[in-house]
Amino acid sequence: MSLHTTAASLVSLAEGAEKGGNHESLSPYITGGGAFVALLLLLWITTRFNRDR
């Protein structure tokens, strides 16, 4: 394979052309909200174990 064909196939793979594009089931609001809740949970756990007594 030449460099040009390898780069072209990697670009099409990164764009998701072979898998059909974007998934309709993945909502950015649900994903962002879930990540926000997970980070808040990690912050709460960290502060619970980091008390100076």
mmCIF file of N, CA and C in Angstrom, residues 2 4 6 9 12-13 17-18 21-22 24-26 30-31 33-35 39-40 43-44 46-48 52:
data_model
loop_
_atom_site.group_PDB
_atom_site.id
_atom_site.type_symbol
_atom_site.label_atom_id
_atom_site.label_comp_id
_atom_site.label_asym_id
_atom_site.label_seq_id
_atom_site.Cartn_x
_atom_site.Cartn_y
_atom_site.Cartn_z
ATOM 1 N N SER A 2 0.458 2.203 -0.761
ATOM 2 C CA SER A 2 1.209 3.449 -0.769
ATOM 3 C C SER A 2 0.732 4.337 0.378
ATOM 4 N N HIS A 4 -0.453 7.305 0.176
ATOM 5 C CA HIS A 4 -1.693 8.011 -0.167
ATOM 6 C C HIS A 4 -2.921 7.152 0.103
ATOM 7 N N THR A 6 -3.145 4.576 2.126
ATOM 8 C CA THR A 6 -3.242 4.329 3.558
ATOM 9 C C THR A 6 -3.864 5.526 4.263
ATOM 10 N N SER A 9 -7.621 5.729 3.458
ATOM 11 C CA SER A 9 -8.433 4.751 4.185
ATOM 12 C C SER A 9 -8.538 5.108 5.665
ATOM 13 N N SER A 12 -11.174 7.956 5.923
ATOM 14 C CA SER A 12 -12.546 7.462 5.802
ATOM 15 C C SER A 12 -12.952 6.658 7.032
ATOM 16 N N LEU A 13 -12.009 5.966 7.649
ATOM 17 C CA LEU A 13 -12.309 5.239 8.879
ATOM 18 C C LEU A 13 -12.582 6.208 10.024
ATOM 19 N N ALA A 17 -17.266 6.602 7.780
ATOM 20 C CA ALA A 17 -17.959 6.334 6.524
ATOM 21 C C ALA A 17 -18.286 4.852 6.381
ATOM 22 N N GLU A 18 -17.454 3.976 6.938
ATOM 23 C CA GLU A 18 -17.687 2.548 6.770
ATOM 24 C C GLU A 18 -18.707 2.014 7.769
ATOM 25 N N GLY A 21 -21.860 6.445 9.774
ATOM 26 C CA GLY A 21 -21.952 7.799 10.299
ATOM 27 C C GLY A 21 -22.355 7.855 11.759
ATOM 28 N N ASN A 22 -23.072 8.912 12.117
ATOM 29 C CA ASN A 22 -23.446 9.146 13.509
ATOM 30 C C ASN A 22 -24.548 8.202 13.955
ATOM 31 N N GLU A 24 -27.885 7.655 16.034
ATOM 32 C CA GLU A 24 -29.006 8.469 16.501
ATOM 33 C C GLU A 24 -29.306 8.229 17.971
ATOM 34 N N SER A 25 -28.853 7.102 18.522
ATOM 35 C CA SER A 25 -29.191 6.777 19.904
ATOM 36 C C SER A 25 -28.321 7.524 20.906
ATOM 37 N N LEU A 26 -27.207 8.090 20.478
ATOM 38 C CA LEU A 26 -26.323 8.782 21.395
ATOM 39 C C LEU A 26 -26.688 10.258 21.453
ATOM 40 N N ILE A 30 -27.467 13.555 27.100
ATOM 41 C CA ILE A 30 -27.385 12.412 28.016
ATOM 42 C C ILE A 30 -25.922 12.080 28.305
ATOM 43 N N THR A 31 -25.085 12.098 27.274
ATOM 44 C CA THR A 31 -23.675 11.780 27.456
ATOM 45 C C THR A 31 -22.992 12.814 28.339
ATOM 46 N N GLY A 33 -24.462 14.907 30.470
ATOM 47 C CA GLY A 33 -25.034 14.838 31.809
ATOM 48 C C GLY A 33 -24.485 13.661 32.605
ATOM 49 N N GLY A 34 -24.318 12.543 31.943
ATOM 50 C CA GLY A 34 -23.746 11.374 32.617
ATOM 51 C C GLY A 34 -22.302 11.600 33.027
ATOM 52 N N ALA A 35 -21.531 12.248 32.159
ATOM 53 C CA ALA A 35 -20.148 12.558 32.498
ATOM 54 C C ALA A 35 -20.083 13.555 33.653
ATOM 55 N N LEU A 39 -18.354 12.861 37.273
ATOM 56 C CA LEU A 39 -17.301 13.717 37.826
ATOM 57 C C LEU A 39 -17.685 14.286 39.191
ATOM 58 N N LEU A 40 -18.958 14.637 39.365
ATOM 59 C CA LEU A 40 -19.393 15.103 40.681
ATOM 60 C C LEU A 40 -19.287 13.988 41.719
ATOM 61 N N LEU A 43 -15.685 13.695 42.634
ATOM 62 C CA LEU A 43 -15.301 14.815 43.483
ATOM 63 C C LEU A 43 -15.791 14.610 44.908
ATOM 64 N N TRP A 44 -17.011 14.118 45.063
ATOM 65 C CA TRP A 44 -17.559 13.868 46.393
ATOM 66 C C TRP A 44 -16.762 12.781 47.119
ATOM 67 N N THR A 46 -13.634 11.948 46.573
ATOM 68 C CA THR A 46 -12.305 12.488 46.884
ATOM 69 C C THR A 46 -12.348 13.379 48.113
ATOM 70 N N THR A 47 -13.339 14.218 48.223
ATOM 71 C CA THR A 47 -13.407 15.125 49.376
ATOM 72 C C THR A 47 -13.792 14.363 50.645
ATOM 73 N N ARG A 48 -14.508 13.264 50.546
ATOM 74 C CA ARG A 48 -14.842 12.480 51.736
ATOM 75 C C ARG A 48 -13.600 11.834 52.342
ATOM 76 N N ASP A 52 -9.056 16.564 56.824
ATOM 77 C CA ASP A 52 -7.974 16.725 57.796
ATOM 78 C C ASP A 52 -8.589 16.818 59.183
#
